[in-house]
Tab-separated table of C-alpha atoms in Angstrom:
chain	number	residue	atom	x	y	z
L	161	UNK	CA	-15.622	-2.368	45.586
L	162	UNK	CA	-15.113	-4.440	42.608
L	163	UNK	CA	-17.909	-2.847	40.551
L	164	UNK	CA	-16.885	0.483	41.328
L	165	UNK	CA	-13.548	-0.469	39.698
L	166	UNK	CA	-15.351	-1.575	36.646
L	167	UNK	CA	-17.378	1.325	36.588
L	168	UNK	CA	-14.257	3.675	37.025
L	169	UNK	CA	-12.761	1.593	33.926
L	170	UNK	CA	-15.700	1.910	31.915
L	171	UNK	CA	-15.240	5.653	32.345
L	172	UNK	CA	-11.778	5.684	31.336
L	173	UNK	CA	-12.537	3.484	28.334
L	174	UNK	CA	-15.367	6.336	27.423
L	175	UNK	CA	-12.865	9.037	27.975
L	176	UNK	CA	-9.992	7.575	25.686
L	177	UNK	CA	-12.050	6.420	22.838
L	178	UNK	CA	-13.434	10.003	22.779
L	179	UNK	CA	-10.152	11.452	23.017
L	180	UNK	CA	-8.817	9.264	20.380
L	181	UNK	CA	-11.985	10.303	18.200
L	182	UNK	CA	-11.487	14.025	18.395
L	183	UNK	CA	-7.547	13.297	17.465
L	184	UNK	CA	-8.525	11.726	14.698
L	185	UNK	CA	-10.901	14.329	13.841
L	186	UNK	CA	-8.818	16.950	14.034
L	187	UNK	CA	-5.804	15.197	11.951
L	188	UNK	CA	-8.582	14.784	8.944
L	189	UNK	CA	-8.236	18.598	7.811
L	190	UNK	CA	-4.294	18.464	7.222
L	191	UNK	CA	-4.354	15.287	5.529
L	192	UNK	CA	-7.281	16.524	3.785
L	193	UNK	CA	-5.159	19.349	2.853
L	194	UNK	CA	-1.826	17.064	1.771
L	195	UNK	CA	-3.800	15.104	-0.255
L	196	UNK	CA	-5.609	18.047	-1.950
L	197	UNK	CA	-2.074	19.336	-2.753
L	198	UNK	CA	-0.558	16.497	-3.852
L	199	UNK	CA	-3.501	16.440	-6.436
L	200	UNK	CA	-3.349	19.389	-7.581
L	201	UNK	CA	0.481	19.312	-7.700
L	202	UNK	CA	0.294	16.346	-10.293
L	203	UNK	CA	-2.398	17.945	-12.335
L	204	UNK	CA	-0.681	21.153	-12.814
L	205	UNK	CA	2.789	19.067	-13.942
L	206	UNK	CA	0.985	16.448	-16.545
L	207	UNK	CA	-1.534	18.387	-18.153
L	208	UNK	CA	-1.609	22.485	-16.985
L	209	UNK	CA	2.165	23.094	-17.850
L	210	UNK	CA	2.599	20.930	-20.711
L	211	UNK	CA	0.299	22.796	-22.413
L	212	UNK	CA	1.401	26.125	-21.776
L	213	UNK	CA	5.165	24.940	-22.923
L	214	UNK	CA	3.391	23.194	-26.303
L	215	UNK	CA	2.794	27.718	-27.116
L	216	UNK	CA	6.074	28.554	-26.355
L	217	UNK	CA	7.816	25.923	-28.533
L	218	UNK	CA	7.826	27.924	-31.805
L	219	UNK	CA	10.009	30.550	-30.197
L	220	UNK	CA	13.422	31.405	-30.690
L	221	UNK	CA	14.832	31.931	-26.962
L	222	UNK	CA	16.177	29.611	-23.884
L	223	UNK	CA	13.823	28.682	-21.029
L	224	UNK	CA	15.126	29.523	-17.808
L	225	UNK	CA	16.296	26.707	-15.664
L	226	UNK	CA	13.750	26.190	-13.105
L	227	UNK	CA	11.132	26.097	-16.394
L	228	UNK	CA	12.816	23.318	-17.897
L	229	UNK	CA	13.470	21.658	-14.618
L	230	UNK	CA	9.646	21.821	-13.984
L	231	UNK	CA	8.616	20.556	-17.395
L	232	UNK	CA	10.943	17.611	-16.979
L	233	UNK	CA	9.241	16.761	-13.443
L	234	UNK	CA	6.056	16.838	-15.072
L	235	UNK	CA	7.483	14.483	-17.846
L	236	UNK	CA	9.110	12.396	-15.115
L	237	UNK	CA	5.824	12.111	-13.548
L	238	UNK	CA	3.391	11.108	-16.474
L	239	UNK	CA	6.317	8.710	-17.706
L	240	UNK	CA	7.174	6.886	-14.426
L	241	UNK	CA	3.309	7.151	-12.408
L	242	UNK	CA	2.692	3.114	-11.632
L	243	UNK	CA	6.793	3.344	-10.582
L	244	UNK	CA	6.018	6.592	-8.627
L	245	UNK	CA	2.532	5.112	-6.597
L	246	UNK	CA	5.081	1.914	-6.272
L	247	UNK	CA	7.196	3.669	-4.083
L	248	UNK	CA	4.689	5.538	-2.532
L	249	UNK	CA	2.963	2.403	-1.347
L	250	UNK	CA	5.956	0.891	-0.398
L	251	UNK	CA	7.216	4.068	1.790
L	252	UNK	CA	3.551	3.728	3.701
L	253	UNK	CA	3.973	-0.068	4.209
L	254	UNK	CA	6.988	0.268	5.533
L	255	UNK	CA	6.880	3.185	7.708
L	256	UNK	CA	3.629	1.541	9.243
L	257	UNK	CA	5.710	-1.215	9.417
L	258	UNK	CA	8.424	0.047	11.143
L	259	UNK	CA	5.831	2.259	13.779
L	260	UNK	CA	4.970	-1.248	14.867
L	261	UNK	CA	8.425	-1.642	16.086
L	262	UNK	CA	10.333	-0.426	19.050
L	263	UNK	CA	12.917	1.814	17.440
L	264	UNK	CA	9.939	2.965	15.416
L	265	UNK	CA	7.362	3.872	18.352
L	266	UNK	CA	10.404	5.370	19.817
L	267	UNK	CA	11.417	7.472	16.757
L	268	UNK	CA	7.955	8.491	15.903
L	269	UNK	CA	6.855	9.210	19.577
L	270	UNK	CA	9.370	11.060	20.112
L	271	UNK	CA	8.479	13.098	17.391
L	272	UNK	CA	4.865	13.415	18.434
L	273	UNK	CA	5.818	15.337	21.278
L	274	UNK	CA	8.631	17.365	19.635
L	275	UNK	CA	6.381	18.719	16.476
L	276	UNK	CA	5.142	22.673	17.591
L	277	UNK	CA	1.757	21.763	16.485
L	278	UNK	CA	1.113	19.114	18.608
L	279	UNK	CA	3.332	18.985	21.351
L	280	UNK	CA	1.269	20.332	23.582
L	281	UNK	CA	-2.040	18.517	23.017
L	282	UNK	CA	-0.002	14.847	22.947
L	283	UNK	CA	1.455	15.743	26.246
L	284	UNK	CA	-1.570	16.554	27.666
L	285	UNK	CA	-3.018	13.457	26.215
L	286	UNK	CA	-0.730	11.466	27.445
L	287	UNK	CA	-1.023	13.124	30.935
L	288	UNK	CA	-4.223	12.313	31.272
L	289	UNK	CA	-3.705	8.562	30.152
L	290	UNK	CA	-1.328	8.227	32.804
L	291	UNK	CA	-2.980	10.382	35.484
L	292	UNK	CA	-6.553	8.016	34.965
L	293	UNK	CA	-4.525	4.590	34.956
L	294	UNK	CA	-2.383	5.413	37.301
L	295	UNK	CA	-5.723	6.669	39.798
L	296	UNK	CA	-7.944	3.740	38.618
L	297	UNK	CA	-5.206	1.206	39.926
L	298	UNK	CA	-4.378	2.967	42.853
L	299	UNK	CA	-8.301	2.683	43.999
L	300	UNK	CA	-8.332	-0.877	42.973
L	301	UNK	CA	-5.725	-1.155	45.905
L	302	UNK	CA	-3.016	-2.121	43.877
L	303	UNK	CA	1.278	-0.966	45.380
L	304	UNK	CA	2.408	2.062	43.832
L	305	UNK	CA	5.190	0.308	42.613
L	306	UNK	CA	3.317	-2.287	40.518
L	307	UNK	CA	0.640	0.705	39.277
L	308	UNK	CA	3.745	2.645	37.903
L	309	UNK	CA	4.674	-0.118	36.070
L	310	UNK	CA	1.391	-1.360	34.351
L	311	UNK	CA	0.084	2.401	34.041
L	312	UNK	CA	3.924	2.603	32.001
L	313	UNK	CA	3.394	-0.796	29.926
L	314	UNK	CA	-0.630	1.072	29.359
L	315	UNK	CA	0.762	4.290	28.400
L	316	UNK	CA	3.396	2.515	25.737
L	317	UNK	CA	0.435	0.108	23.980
L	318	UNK	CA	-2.069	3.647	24.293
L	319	UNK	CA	0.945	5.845	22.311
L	320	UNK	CA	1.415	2.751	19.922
L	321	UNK	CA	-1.933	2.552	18.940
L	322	UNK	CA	-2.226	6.363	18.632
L	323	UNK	CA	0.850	5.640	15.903
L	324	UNK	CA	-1.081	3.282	14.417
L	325	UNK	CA	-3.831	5.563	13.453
């Protein structure tokens, strides 16, 4: 009886590390995408639009406003970058920080379920995180009462780590 409880946990280990792997995988091509962005975003407001603005300098005639507002963002940028990556870094301490938290695994995990994208495939995940604890403690003989709570106390460290990555 015992080893078929191991074996049934050794399963469910299997089954959520390959769960969390194809998560992960599939997060990789928007963050891919973000970061891609963001590069090319800062390229295009040091060096691609100051140099257009350097041919339009000789001119006699006003910029329009969202022009000038761009070429100051680019100037803002390439004058303040270490202060800009500064508060970048900071902003991803801290939220990872704060995801380590209560409030924050609340906040965020409550967001995980609400975003359009992937509301449905975090409920299901969770589901079956439940659904697996919940059966493999059951079989080990263990109260209903005392399974809903541990499969609970599971399902909170499973969704923190999920934050985590």
């Amino acid at each position: 009886a015992a080893s078929d409880v191991y074996k049934r946990q050794a399963i469910q280990f299997e089954k959520e590390a390959k769960l969390k792997g194809m998560m992960k995988r599939s997060m990789m091509y928007p963050m891919v995408l973000g970061v891609v962005a963001l590069v090319i975003l800062i390229v295009m407001l040091t060096y691609v639009i100051p140099n257009y603005m350097e041919m339009f300098e000789g001119y006699d005639f006003d910029m329009p406003a969202l022009t000038l507002a761009i070429m100051h963002m680019g100037d803002f940028v390439k004058n303040h970058a270490i202060l800009l990556v500064a508060i970048i870094v900071a902003i991803v301490i801290g939220i990872k920080s704060w995801k380590k938290t209560e409030s924050g695994q609340e906040f965020f995990g409550t967001r995980a379920i609400k975003i359009p994208v992937f509301k449905n495939l975090n409920i299901k995940t969770y589901s079956s995180v439940f659904a697996r604890t919940l059966s493999t403690l059951m079989q080990a003989g263990i109260p209903m009462i005392d399974a809903v709570d541990s499969v609970a106390n599971t399902c909170l460290l499973y969704t923190s780590d999920a934050a985590d990555d």
